[in-house]
Each structure stands twice: as structure tokens, then as C-alpha cells.
Amino acid sequence: MNGPESNAPGAQATRAWVRGALLFALGGLAGGGLSANLARPPHGTREVVFQAADEGDEAASTISVDGAADAAEGAQPGGASMGVSTQPSEPERRALLQRPLRFLAVGGGADPVSTQVQLEQDVDLFARTLAALTPGPGATVFAGGSSVRAVQVLDGDDTPLATDAWADLRAALGDVLDPRAERAATYRLPAVPVHGEAEAARVLELIATQIAEPGERLELFIACHGDQGDTPADNYVALWGDSAFDARELAGALAPPTAQRGARVLLTACFGGGFAELAFEGADSSAGPAASDVCGLFATSAEHESSGCDPNPDRQAQEGYALHVLHALRGEGRDGAPLSALDLDGDGIVGMLEAHTQARVASRSIDLPSTTSERYLRSLAAALDVPSGTPASSDEAYATPEEDAVIRALGALLGIASEGDAESTRAMLETQLGEAAARVEALGAEEDEAQRALVLRLAERWPELLDPFRADFERTLRRDAPALRLLLRSAPAASYQRARRATDRALLAEENLRLRWVQVMRLARAFETRRLARALAATRPLTDPARQHYEALLSCERAPLARR
């Protein structure tokens, strides 16, 4: 998930990490059977430490994590080989950023812990794809810049960094006292050419400067974390140094008084659909349609999280929005195989909205893709007075190829033929999700209690070990290692491990339900969008300002990249 992550210790933070890890695994395997234990960070000898306590439980599965540099992606056209890059010099960076750019890639998290390798891979794939398909220079601003070890990578090496006789014990204690997902990762410098730091104020300034340059529409890609505000326009993306900007601030940067050109935004962050408020002047829905030539396509809605922040570099295990969209722009699936069906309008080129449609159909992730045109259309729903369930035949002549494609593909996959059926299935799944969430909460409370009991047993004898920065931590650990190992094989330790596995199984069941719900939601939104679009065409003439703005947004979203 692309939301900000909790770094606080304890089982709740661990469950948040597990939820994300389960989503990545489910996305990659598309609903295959998995053991709940696969999502746990690989602490080198954890299974050995707890082996005696776990003998009566189900056999654990493990994830095979490829520590090599994204070999699968490198084999795909337009993929990121992620080898060691040659970074531009400082004069080269300054010179490039002062030129009119055809595209700009922005990526990374607020700090190294939130800058997972998938963000880097997506930024790199965007830059490579745009460079191959459109003339003109492009730039990348990423995390803390080229000299900061900010890229978090699961390297697949279970060998503890410390190799002394107490390394396994330290890992096991950390797993109990302060479970953190990032312990299973390493950090490195960016392996892609980086032209600057992705700090929010600098990014906004760069965007405004670029919009003031004459030329073709700026293609802007933003791959980072995001969160919700009080309203959709307050939703924000989190960038380097705990900086951030929201939809209103981005709207200002995209429409400065000196604007000479428009922009198209492709954004993958959680709650990124809040940036669909760019359809309105100043991202304010009460201010009417935006006068600037700006549109956007987003990995998810204003209310939901997205995938896209996997520290596992294996692209075959990822199902994020950007992976599907960027490969689709090349006329291929996420695996690089050609797909002729992507060209919905038959013009011989895959446009951005066609690529977005491929992600809606093909991605097995939690993403609920959205656009500025959809947001604007829904703002007209009350005026159109078309209640839910109305047949979508208000104007059958009005073309909605993207929605038709989603309805055909997902309708066949899910066995749903109508908007009414989609709505009833959605309601049923939401009831089941509520029950599943209640089970996760109940099992999580049991896990918390089991953890507290085990921590209390540790604290009663070794309070020094609660703080690994104490001067006597190592002395206590080494002196009392045999007794500590016994405690970590005791009944309280076994209870804690059983509770964790039970929570993980419940999380897995919940996420399987959620993935089906997402597909139904995508289908239901396609039915709704088609119904509203046809109603708009049937009730408003071509000269109507609202219809003109909707179709201008659609045209912007549909436009292909300029070919070389």
C-alpha cells in the first residue's frame, strides 16, 4: 500500500506491515493459496528459535525473494534493469531542469523507510517509456537525491548481518519486543539517473517553472505515498523530508499566472483520487470547471488505498497500477507480451486512458483507478437526475469505449451482467468484509495480549533488554543467552506465535475478499460512468459548457504520447 507507514513498535504496526505484504503476494499470485506465515519479515533464524514450540502447527510457507537487480523487469521491453546508473553531474542537472521538459518523474517517500524499491522501479519505467515514445527531454527528482541511500530493498538474504553466536537471539528478541518490517531490508543509493531531491516545495516550484515554458503538454508522473485530508482536495502526497503537498497546492503549481502550457498527471499514491479535484478551478468543486488545460489519471479513488510500495524488487510479484499502465502504453501486458486489444479506438496508438483502462481490467490489486473526467461527471449527477439502476440507453450512440471494455471484461470474469447485479454483489461483499474485519480485530486483540504476556515475562527477569541502546544490553544478552532461548521456546512464546499466525490467516482471508470487492467496484463504477456519460450526451447540447469541459478532460486523458 502506498499510505504512510507506522514505524511504532508493537503488534498493531506489525499487522499493518503484514496487511501490505499480503496484498503484494495476493497481487502477484492472483488469489493462489498461501500460508499466512509467508508475509512475515525473514529474520534469519526465527524458525529455529521457535521450532520446538511450533511443531504442532501448520507447516510454514516462505516467499522466495530475488535479491538480484530486477532481472525480470530488465527482460521486458521498457523495463528497468536497475543496474548501477551513471548519475548526471551537478552542472548537467541544473542545465536540464532549466530547459522545457517534455516529462517529469517525481518519486520516493518521506524518508528511506518509506522509499521502497517499487517506487524507484516505477519512476524508472516511466522515464524509459516516455523517452522511447515521445520527443523532448525529461527529468527525474527522487527521494533525497542521487547521493542519499534512500532505496529500501528486500535482498532475499536471510543471513543476519551480525554473524556472532547471538545474532539469532537478537533477531528473535526484536521480533517480540519491537517487530519492524524494515529489518528485513537493506538500503542503497538510487540506481536510476536522478536530477534533484523530491522535496515538496521544490517539486511545486519546478512544476510551476515548467508550466511557464511554452511547448507541448507536460507529462507529470508522481509515485509516492499519500494520505487523506478533511476533504478530497486536502488529500496529500508525502515527499522527502516529511514534506507534502495537497491537490489545491498542485492546482496552483499547474496553473500559475505565467502558464504557457497544460499538463497531464499520472499519480499512484494512496487516496490519489483526491487530486481529481484538479478538474475544478483551484481544485475547489464550488468554483466551477478549471480553466487550465490539466487532467489526471490516478491509481485509486479519493477514499481508498493503492498498491505500489513493495520493497521486494521482483516485478513478477507486483501488480501495481503503474506497472500495467506503462507497459500498456507500449502495446503490451505487464509481462511484456504484445496485446493488440489495448487500442480501443483503432487509431494504431495506445492512449493514456486506454492504458489506464488496461489497469482497471488486468490488475489484481487493491487499486480503484479514477480520473478527472469521472470526478467531473459525477459532480453533474444530481443535475442530470439519472437515478442508479436506470438503463444505460439514454443515448446508445454516445461512445464510451473505455467503460464498455471494462464492463465486457470484468462482467465476464465476475459473471455480472448489469449495474443492479454489480451493486447487490458489492453490498454482499461489504457485509462479508465487515465480518472479516471484526474477526481480524478480535484476533489482533488476542495477539496483543499474548505479546504483552511474553514481554512481561522478559521484563520480569531482564528489564535491561527492553532498551537495545543500554550499555548493558549486550552483556545481559550474552550472559543469559541459554535462559533467554528457553523462554523463547516456552508456552507464552508458543501462544504468541500461534496468535500471530491466526491473525495472519484472518488477514489473508480478508484481503482475498477485498480483491474480489475491488473488481466488483471497478465494474460498478464503469456501469455508473457509462450511464452518466450517456445521460449527459442525451440532455446537454454540444455547446453546453459542462459537456464541453467533460469532453475536454476526456480528450486530455485519451491523448496518446507524441511519437518520435
mmCIF file of C-alpha atoms in Angstrom, residues 225-561:
data_model
loop_
_atom_site.group_PDB
_atom_site.id
_atom_site.type_symbol
_atom_site.label_atom_id
_atom_site.label_comp_id
_atom_site.label_asym_id
_atom_site.label_seq_id
_atom_site.Cartn_x
_atom_site.Cartn_y
_atom_site.Cartn_z
ATOM 1 C CA HIS A 225 2.855 7.723 -0.551
ATOM 2 C CA GLY A 226 -0.346 9.606 0.176
ATOM 3 C CA ASP A 227 -2.957 10.160 2.829
ATOM 4 C CA GLN A 228 -6.429 11.605 3.333
ATOM 5 C CA GLY A 229 -7.322 15.111 4.413
ATOM 6 C CA ASP A 230 -10.617 16.507 5.648
ATOM 7 C CA THR A 231 -11.913 16.730 2.070
ATOM 8 C CA PRO A 232 -10.694 15.128 -1.182
ATOM 9 C CA ALA A 233 -8.914 18.372 -2.117
ATOM 10 C CA ASP A 234 -6.998 18.106 1.168
ATOM 11 C CA ASN A 235 -5.626 14.683 0.271
ATOM 12 C CA TYR A 236 -1.879 14.944 0.000
ATOM 13 C CA VAL A 237 1.251 13.190 -1.186
ATOM 14 C CA ALA A 238 4.165 12.722 1.212
ATOM 15 C CA LEU A 239 7.615 13.524 -0.136
ATOM 16 C CA TRP A 240 11.202 13.739 1.091
ATOM 17 C CA GLY A 241 11.925 15.252 4.481
ATOM 18 C CA ASP A 242 8.350 14.853 5.739
ATOM 19 C CA SER A 243 7.224 17.417 3.183
ATOM 20 C CA ALA A 244 3.874 17.247 1.399
ATOM 21 C CA PHE A 245 1.501 18.988 -0.971
ATOM 22 C CA ASP A 246 -2.218 18.594 -1.493
ATOM 23 C CA ALA A 247 -4.491 18.860 -4.512
ATOM 24 C CA ARG A 248 -5.010 22.611 -4.092
ATOM 25 C CA GLU A 249 -1.282 23.277 -3.951
ATOM 26 C CA LEU A 250 -0.671 21.163 -7.040
ATOM 27 C CA ALA A 251 -3.504 23.001 -8.823
ATOM 28 C CA GLY A 252 -1.728 26.275 -8.098
ATOM 29 C CA ALA A 253 1.566 24.978 -9.473
ATOM 30 C CA LEU A 254 -0.153 23.695 -12.619
ATOM 31 C CA ALA A 255 -1.928 26.998 -13.298
ATOM 32 C CA PRO A 256 0.454 29.841 -12.403
ATOM 33 C CA PRO A 257 -0.254 33.313 -13.853
ATOM 34 C CA THR A 258 2.623 32.726 -16.265
ATOM 35 C CA ALA A 259 1.274 29.391 -17.582
ATOM 36 C CA GLN A 260 2.133 28.665 -21.207
ATOM 37 C CA ARG A 261 1.040 25.036 -21.462
ATOM 38 C CA GLY A 262 -1.043 22.360 -19.799
ATOM 39 C CA ALA A 263 -0.208 19.137 -18.007
ATOM 40 C CA ARG A 264 -1.360 15.577 -17.594
ATOM 41 C CA VAL A 265 -0.833 13.996 -14.182
ATOM 42 C CA LEU A 266 -0.326 10.266 -13.591
ATOM 43 C CA LEU A 267 -0.331 9.619 -9.824
ATOM 44 C CA THR A 268 -0.035 6.306 -7.969
ATOM 45 C CA ALA A 269 -0.335 7.341 -4.301
ATOM 46 C CA CYS A 270 -2.939 6.136 -1.830
ATOM 47 C CA PHE A 271 -6.073 8.307 -1.867
ATOM 48 C CA GLY A 272 -4.709 9.844 -5.075
ATOM 49 C CA GLY A 273 -8.210 10.262 -6.484
ATOM 50 C CA GLY A 274 -8.443 13.353 -4.294
ATOM 51 C CA PHE A 275 -6.245 15.004 -6.912
ATOM 52 C CA ALA A 276 -9.090 14.529 -9.409
ATOM 53 C CA GLU A 277 -10.307 17.816 -7.899
ATOM 54 C CA LEU A 278 -7.922 19.306 -10.490
ATOM 55 C CA ALA A 279 -10.996 19.176 -12.732
ATOM 56 C CA PHE A 280 -12.190 22.285 -10.869
ATOM 57 C CA GLU A 281 -10.708 25.746 -10.629
ATOM 58 C CA GLY A 282 -8.132 25.733 -7.833
ATOM 59 C CA ALA A 283 -9.204 22.132 -7.019
ATOM 60 C CA ASP A 284 -12.353 23.672 -5.495
ATOM 61 C CA SER A 285 -15.542 21.943 -6.663
ATOM 62 C CA SER A 286 -17.599 25.023 -5.789
ATOM 63 C CA ALA A 287 -15.518 27.228 -8.123
ATOM 64 C CA GLY A 288 -16.612 25.573 -11.357
ATOM 65 C CA PRO A 289 -14.579 23.929 -14.132
ATOM 66 C CA ALA A 290 -10.847 24.585 -14.247
ATOM 67 C CA ALA A 291 -9.764 26.983 -16.957
ATOM 68 C CA SER A 292 -6.329 25.395 -17.329
ATOM 69 C CA ASP A 293 -5.518 22.538 -19.690
ATOM 70 C CA VAL A 294 -4.924 19.967 -16.943
ATOM 71 C CA CYS A 295 -6.198 16.435 -16.498
ATOM 72 C CA GLY A 296 -5.219 13.468 -14.358
ATOM 73 C CA LEU A 297 -5.317 9.693 -14.049
ATOM 74 C CA PHE A 298 -4.943 8.104 -10.630
ATOM 75 C CA ALA A 299 -4.228 4.638 -9.286
ATOM 76 C CA THR A 300 -7.136 4.808 -6.903
ATOM 77 C CA SER A 301 -10.039 6.875 -5.645
ATOM 78 C CA ALA A 302 -10.054 9.664 -3.077
ATOM 79 C CA GLU A 303 -11.271 7.230 -0.416
ATOM 80 C CA HIS A 304 -9.089 4.166 -0.908
ATOM 81 C CA GLU A 305 -5.515 2.998 -0.617
ATOM 82 C CA SER A 306 -3.449 1.750 -3.543
ATOM 83 C CA SER A 307 -0.680 -0.773 -4.063
ATOM 84 C CA GLY A 308 2.753 0.255 -5.292
ATOM 85 C CA CYS A 309 5.250 0.325 -2.409
ATOM 86 C CA ASP A 310 6.724 -3.164 -2.406
ATOM 87 C CA PRO A 311 10.305 -3.472 -1.091
ATOM 88 C CA ASN A 312 10.568 -6.767 -2.979
ATOM 89 C CA PRO A 313 12.311 -5.965 -6.303
ATOM 90 C CA ASP A 314 10.797 -8.943 -8.145
ATOM 91 C CA ARG A 315 8.484 -7.312 -10.689
ATOM 92 C CA GLN A 316 6.721 -10.628 -11.256
ATOM 93 C CA ALA A 317 5.399 -10.358 -7.696
ATOM 94 C CA GLN A 318 3.952 -6.872 -8.240
ATOM 95 C CA GLU A 319 0.549 -5.822 -9.548
ATOM 96 C CA GLY A 320 0.655 -2.049 -9.139
ATOM 97 C CA TYR A 321 -1.210 0.408 -11.345
ATOM 98 C CA ALA A 322 1.904 1.958 -12.899
ATOM 99 C CA LEU A 323 3.280 -1.405 -13.998
ATOM 100 C CA HIS A 324 0.135 -2.077 -16.047
ATOM 101 C CA VAL A 325 -0.319 1.456 -17.404
ATOM 102 C CA LEU A 326 3.259 1.997 -18.532
ATOM 103 C CA HIS A 327 3.560 -1.356 -20.275
ATOM 104 C CA ALA A 328 0.143 -0.809 -21.879
ATOM 105 C CA LEU A 329 1.414 2.431 -23.432
ATOM 106 C CA ARG A 330 3.823 0.196 -25.354
ATOM 107 C CA GLY A 331 1.006 -2.060 -26.503
ATOM 108 C CA GLU A 332 1.876 -4.879 -24.125
ATOM 109 C CA GLY A 333 0.807 -6.539 -20.902
ATOM 110 C CA ARG A 334 2.723 -6.204 -17.650
ATOM 111 C CA ASP A 335 4.841 -9.218 -18.704
ATOM 112 C CA GLY A 336 5.924 -7.563 -21.961
ATOM 113 C CA ALA A 337 3.788 -9.753 -24.241
ATOM 114 C CA PRO A 338 2.048 -7.830 -27.086
ATOM 115 C CA LEU A 339 -1.655 -7.036 -26.571
ATOM 116 C CA SER A 340 -3.492 -5.788 -29.658
ATOM 117 C CA ALA A 341 -6.791 -5.305 -27.819
ATOM 118 C CA LEU A 342 -5.469 -2.240 -25.971
ATOM 119 C CA ASP A 343 -6.124 0.094 -28.934
ATOM 120 C CA LEU A 344 -9.829 0.654 -28.254
ATOM 121 C CA ASP A 345 -10.371 3.427 -30.822
ATOM 122 C CA GLY A 346 -8.408 1.714 -33.598
ATOM 123 C CA ASP A 347 -6.050 4.620 -34.277
ATOM 124 C CA GLY A 348 -2.958 2.427 -34.048
ATOM 125 C CA ILE A 349 -1.696 4.073 -30.848
ATOM 126 C CA VAL A 350 -2.438 3.280 -27.212
ATOM 127 C CA GLY A 351 -3.517 6.495 -25.497
ATOM 128 C CA MET A 352 -3.157 7.188 -21.791
ATOM 129 C CA LEU A 353 -6.814 6.489 -20.973
ATOM 130 C CA GLU A 354 -6.631 3.225 -22.912
ATOM 131 C CA ALA A 355 -3.611 2.245 -20.825
ATOM 132 C CA HIS A 356 -5.494 3.281 -17.682
ATOM 133 C CA THR A 357 -8.374 1.048 -18.819
ATOM 134 C CA GLN A 358 -5.995 -1.902 -19.103
ATOM 135 C CA ALA A 359 -5.024 -1.413 -15.457
ATOM 136 C CA ARG A 360 -8.704 -1.367 -14.468
ATOM 137 C CA VAL A 361 -9.242 -4.684 -16.220
ATOM 138 C CA ALA A 362 -5.995 -6.580 -15.680
ATOM 139 C CA SER A 363 -4.527 -5.504 -12.346
ATOM 140 C CA ARG A 364 -5.115 -7.921 -9.472
ATOM 141 C CA SER A 365 -4.504 -5.327 -6.780
ATOM 142 C CA ILE A 366 -6.461 -3.150 -4.380
ATOM 143 C CA ASP A 367 -6.340 -0.183 -6.783
ATOM 144 C CA LEU A 368 -9.582 1.563 -7.776
ATOM 145 C CA PRO A 369 -8.371 3.697 -10.714
ATOM 146 C CA SER A 370 -10.068 7.052 -11.265
ATOM 147 C CA THR A 371 -9.767 10.144 -13.477
ATOM 148 C CA THR A 372 -10.543 13.847 -13.566
ATOM 149 C CA SER A 373 -13.275 13.292 -16.172
ATOM 150 C CA GLU A 374 -15.027 10.750 -13.931
ATOM 151 C CA ARG A 375 -14.875 13.134 -10.985
ATOM 152 C CA TYR A 376 -16.309 15.995 -13.010
ATOM 153 C CA LEU A 377 -19.032 13.786 -14.488
ATOM 154 C CA ARG A 378 -20.115 12.658 -11.030
ATOM 155 C CA SER A 379 -20.342 16.282 -9.914
ATOM 156 C CA LEU A 380 -23.078 16.651 -12.547
ATOM 157 C CA ALA A 381 -25.027 13.562 -11.476
ATOM 158 C CA ALA A 382 -27.661 15.412 -9.441
ATOM 159 C CA ALA A 383 -28.307 17.880 -12.265
ATOM 160 C CA LEU A 384 -28.603 15.037 -14.753
ATOM 161 C CA ASP A 385 -31.226 13.430 -12.484
ATOM 162 C CA VAL A 386 -30.389 9.881 -13.516
ATOM 163 C CA PRO A 387 -31.003 7.546 -10.555
ATOM 164 C CA SER A 388 -28.908 4.458 -10.012
ATOM 165 C CA GLY A 389 -30.283 1.470 -11.878
ATOM 166 C CA THR A 390 -31.560 3.493 -14.835
ATOM 167 C CA PRO A 391 -30.755 1.599 -18.040
ATOM 168 C CA ALA A 392 -27.690 2.993 -19.781
ATOM 169 C CA SER A 393 -29.569 3.509 -23.041
ATOM 170 C CA SER A 394 -30.208 7.256 -22.751
ATOM 171 C CA ASP A 395 -28.046 7.734 -25.835
ATOM 172 C CA GLU A 396 -26.662 4.474 -27.159
ATOM 173 C CA ALA A 397 -24.912 6.396 -29.931
ATOM 174 C CA TYR A 398 -22.626 8.153 -27.446
ATOM 175 C CA ALA A 399 -19.333 6.269 -27.480
ATOM 176 C CA THR A 400 -17.908 5.082 -24.162
ATOM 177 C CA PRO A 401 -15.246 2.613 -25.361
ATOM 178 C CA GLU A 402 -13.248 2.562 -22.127
ATOM 179 C CA GLU A 403 -16.278 1.805 -19.939
ATOM 180 C CA ASP A 404 -17.555 -0.737 -22.449
ATOM 181 C CA ALA A 405 -14.210 -2.538 -22.322
ATOM 182 C CA VAL A 406 -14.260 -2.723 -18.516
ATOM 183 C CA ILE A 407 -17.874 -3.915 -18.486
ATOM 184 C CA ARG A 408 -17.155 -6.647 -21.043
ATOM 185 C CA ALA A 409 -14.007 -7.932 -19.366
ATOM 186 C CA LEU A 410 -14.940 -7.724 -15.692
ATOM 187 C CA GLY A 411 -18.562 -8.630 -16.326
ATOM 188 C CA ALA A 412 -17.455 -11.882 -17.954
ATOM 189 C CA LEU A 413 -14.852 -12.551 -15.249
ATOM 190 C CA LEU A 414 -17.279 -11.961 -12.382
ATOM 191 C CA GLY A 415 -20.436 -13.287 -14.015
ATOM 192 C CA ILE A 416 -22.228 -9.933 -13.571
ATOM 193 C CA ALA A 417 -24.380 -8.591 -16.408
ATOM 194 C CA SER A 418 -25.976 -5.410 -15.060
ATOM 195 C CA GLU A 419 -25.373 -2.409 -12.819
ATOM 196 C CA GLY A 420 -28.031 -3.684 -10.425
ATOM 197 C CA ASP A 421 -26.287 -7.047 -10.103
ATOM 198 C CA ALA A 422 -22.969 -5.279 -9.523
ATOM 199 C CA GLU A 423 -24.491 -3.172 -6.749
ATOM 200 C CA SER A 424 -26.066 -6.157 -4.990
ATOM 201 C CA THR A 425 -22.804 -8.114 -5.198
ATOM 202 C CA ARG A 426 -20.914 -5.124 -3.833
ATOM 203 C CA ALA A 427 -23.314 -4.871 -0.874
ATOM 204 C CA MET A 428 -22.953 -8.587 -0.123
ATOM 205 C CA LEU A 429 -19.161 -8.416 -0.215
ATOM 206 C CA GLU A 430 -19.119 -5.352 2.023
ATOM 207 C CA THR A 431 -21.133 -7.258 4.622
ATOM 208 C CA GLN A 432 -18.631 -10.109 4.422
ATOM 209 C CA LEU A 433 -15.726 -7.652 4.648
ATOM 210 C CA GLY A 434 -17.228 -6.170 7.793
ATOM 211 C CA GLU A 435 -17.403 -9.620 9.360
ATOM 212 C CA ALA A 436 -13.843 -10.391 8.263
ATOM 213 C CA ALA A 437 -12.562 -7.103 9.696
ATOM 214 C CA ALA A 438 -14.257 -7.859 13.006
ATOM 215 C CA ARG A 439 -12.501 -11.225 13.100
ATOM 216 C CA VAL A 440 -9.141 -9.596 12.369
ATOM 217 C CA GLU A 441 -9.750 -7.098 15.168
ATOM 218 C CA ALA A 442 -10.679 -9.813 17.651
ATOM 219 C CA LEU A 443 -7.678 -11.983 16.762
ATOM 220 C CA GLY A 444 -5.446 -8.919 16.800
ATOM 221 C CA ALA A 445 -6.530 -8.183 20.346
ATOM 222 C CA GLU A 446 -5.628 -11.747 21.315
ATOM 223 C CA GLU A 447 -2.250 -11.325 19.625
ATOM 224 C CA ASP A 448 -1.640 -8.082 21.526
ATOM 225 C CA GLU A 449 -2.463 -9.799 24.798
ATOM 226 C CA ALA A 450 -0.174 -12.735 24.014
ATOM 227 C CA GLN A 451 2.632 -10.344 23.118
ATOM 228 C CA ARG A 452 2.157 -8.383 26.342
ATOM 229 C CA ALA A 453 2.309 -11.592 28.361
ATOM 230 C CA LEU A 454 5.565 -12.645 26.722
ATOM 231 C CA VAL A 455 7.111 -9.186 27.049
ATOM 232 C CA LEU A 456 6.173 -9.148 30.726
ATOM 233 C CA ARG A 457 7.981 -12.476 31.256
ATOM 234 C CA LEU A 458 11.058 -10.957 29.637
ATOM 235 C CA ALA A 459 10.803 -7.745 31.631
ATOM 236 C CA GLU A 460 10.461 -9.574 34.952
ATOM 237 C CA ARG A 461 13.941 -11.076 34.586
ATOM 238 C CA TRP A 462 15.742 -8.889 32.052
ATOM 239 C CA PRO A 463 14.457 -5.306 32.072
ATOM 240 C CA GLU A 464 17.792 -4.247 30.520
ATOM 241 C CA LEU A 465 16.765 -5.962 27.272
ATOM 242 C CA LEU A 466 13.774 -3.677 26.734
ATOM 243 C CA ASP A 467 16.181 -0.984 25.524
ATOM 244 C CA PRO A 468 18.789 -2.188 22.983
ATOM 245 C CA PHE A 469 20.695 1.095 23.356
ATOM 246 C CA ARG A 470 21.558 0.479 27.005
ATOM 247 C CA ALA A 471 25.237 -0.042 27.724
ATOM 248 C CA ASP A 472 24.499 -3.350 29.472
ATOM 249 C CA PHE A 473 22.208 -4.779 26.774
ATOM 250 C CA GLU A 474 24.917 -6.866 25.090
ATOM 251 C CA ARG A 475 26.388 -8.049 28.362
ATOM 252 C CA THR A 476 22.981 -9.232 29.578
ATOM 253 C CA LEU A 477 22.134 -10.865 26.258
ATOM 254 C CA ARG A 478 25.370 -12.874 26.143
ATOM 255 C CA ARG A 479 25.436 -13.763 29.805
ATOM 256 C CA ASP A 480 21.874 -15.074 29.921
ATOM 257 C CA ALA A 481 21.537 -16.402 26.350
ATOM 258 C CA PRO A 482 20.686 -20.009 27.399
ATOM 259 C CA ALA A 483 17.876 -18.867 29.684
ATOM 260 C CA LEU A 484 16.570 -16.467 27.043
ATOM 261 C CA ARG A 485 16.474 -19.239 24.463
ATOM 262 C CA LEU A 486 14.458 -21.373 26.870
ATOM 263 C CA LEU A 487 11.968 -18.566 27.400
ATOM 264 C CA LEU A 488 11.605 -18.132 23.639
ATOM 265 C CA ARG A 489 10.648 -21.822 23.451
ATOM 266 C CA SER A 490 8.211 -21.579 26.370
ATOM 267 C CA ALA A 491 4.427 -21.800 26.398
ATOM 268 C CA PRO A 492 3.937 -17.999 26.373
ATOM 269 C CA ALA A 493 6.179 -17.757 23.299
ATOM 270 C CA ALA A 494 4.244 -20.541 21.587
ATOM 271 C CA SER A 495 0.963 -18.787 22.405
ATOM 272 C CA TYR A 496 2.232 -15.563 20.879
ATOM 273 C CA GLN A 497 3.331 -17.296 17.691
ATOM 274 C CA ARG A 498 0.006 -19.121 17.354
ATOM 275 C CA ALA A 499 -1.830 -15.831 17.842
ATOM 276 C CA ARG A 500 0.270 -14.176 15.147
ATOM 277 C CA ARG A 501 -0.426 -16.959 12.671
ATOM 278 C CA ALA A 502 -4.142 -16.837 13.416
ATOM 279 C CA THR A 503 -4.182 -13.090 12.785
ATOM 280 C CA ASP A 504 -2.275 -13.566 9.539
ATOM 281 C CA ARG A 505 -4.734 -16.198 8.312
ATOM 282 C CA ALA A 506 -7.613 -13.860 9.073
ATOM 283 C CA LEU A 507 -5.817 -11.019 7.269
ATOM 284 C CA LEU A 508 -5.306 -13.239 4.246
ATOM 285 C CA ALA A 509 -8.980 -14.201 4.155
ATOM 286 C CA GLU A 510 -9.978 -10.551 4.469
ATOM 287 C CA GLU A 511 -7.681 -9.496 1.624
ATOM 288 C CA ASN A 512 -8.965 -12.248 -0.666
ATOM 289 C CA LEU A 513 -12.435 -10.810 -0.122
ATOM 290 C CA ARG A 514 -11.140 -7.284 -0.656
ATOM 291 C CA LEU A 515 -9.609 -8.146 -4.028
ATOM 292 C CA ARG A 516 -12.920 -9.508 -5.273
ATOM 293 C CA TRP A 517 -14.717 -6.440 -3.881
ATOM 294 C CA VAL A 518 -12.294 -4.189 -5.776
ATOM 295 C CA GLN A 519 -13.071 -5.917 -9.060
ATOM 296 C CA VAL A 520 -16.798 -5.546 -8.428
ATOM 297 C CA MET A 521 -16.302 -1.870 -7.558
ATOM 298 C CA ARG A 522 -14.395 -1.256 -10.788
ATOM 299 C CA LEU A 523 -17.236 -2.846 -12.712
ATOM 300 C CA ALA A 524 -19.926 -0.922 -10.825
ATOM 301 C CA ARG A 525 -18.112 2.373 -11.447
ATOM 302 C CA ALA A 526 -17.850 1.560 -15.169
ATOM 303 C CA PHE A 527 -21.605 0.984 -15.337
ATOM 304 C CA GLU A 528 -22.223 4.246 -13.489
ATOM 305 C CA THR A 529 -19.807 6.269 -15.613
ATOM 306 C CA ARG A 530 -21.343 4.954 -18.829
ATOM 307 C CA ARG A 531 -24.848 5.720 -17.614
ATOM 308 C CA LEU A 532 -23.956 9.275 -16.602
ATOM 309 C CA ALA A 533 -21.956 9.956 -19.789
ATOM 310 C CA ARG A 534 -24.843 8.871 -21.985
ATOM 311 C CA ALA A 535 -27.264 10.942 -19.932
ATOM 312 C CA LEU A 536 -25.019 13.986 -20.321
ATOM 313 C CA ALA A 537 -24.908 13.486 -24.083
ATOM 314 C CA ALA A 538 -28.659 12.977 -24.270
ATOM 315 C CA THR A 539 -29.609 16.026 -22.200
ATOM 316 C CA ARG A 540 -26.924 18.619 -22.973
ATOM 317 C CA PRO A 541 -26.078 20.027 -26.427
ATOM 318 C CA LEU A 542 -22.521 20.168 -27.704
ATOM 319 C CA THR A 543 -22.436 23.870 -26.859
ATOM 320 C CA ASP A 544 -23.208 23.264 -23.172
ATOM 321 C CA PRO A 545 -20.195 24.363 -21.041
ATOM 322 C CA ALA A 546 -20.458 21.386 -18.697
ATOM 323 C CA ARG A 547 -20.441 18.921 -21.573
ATOM 324 C CA GLN A 548 -17.581 20.766 -23.236
ATOM 325 C CA HIS A 549 -15.474 20.616 -20.070
ATOM 326 C CA TYR A 550 -16.189 16.915 -19.575
ATOM 327 C CA GLU A 551 -15.216 16.126 -23.148
ATOM 328 C CA ALA A 552 -12.115 18.317 -22.910
ATOM 329 C CA LEU A 553 -10.998 16.340 -19.862
ATOM 330 C CA LEU A 554 -11.680 13.098 -21.712
ATOM 331 C CA SER A 555 -9.716 14.312 -24.717
ATOM 332 C CA CYS A 556 -6.771 15.216 -22.496
ATOM 333 C CA GLU A 557 -6.875 11.839 -20.750
ATOM 334 C CA ARG A 558 -7.218 9.924 -24.010
ATOM 335 C CA ALA A 559 -4.439 11.685 -25.882
ATOM 336 C CA PRO A 560 -1.520 9.454 -26.880
ATOM 337 C CA LEU A 561 2.046 10.438 -26.249
#
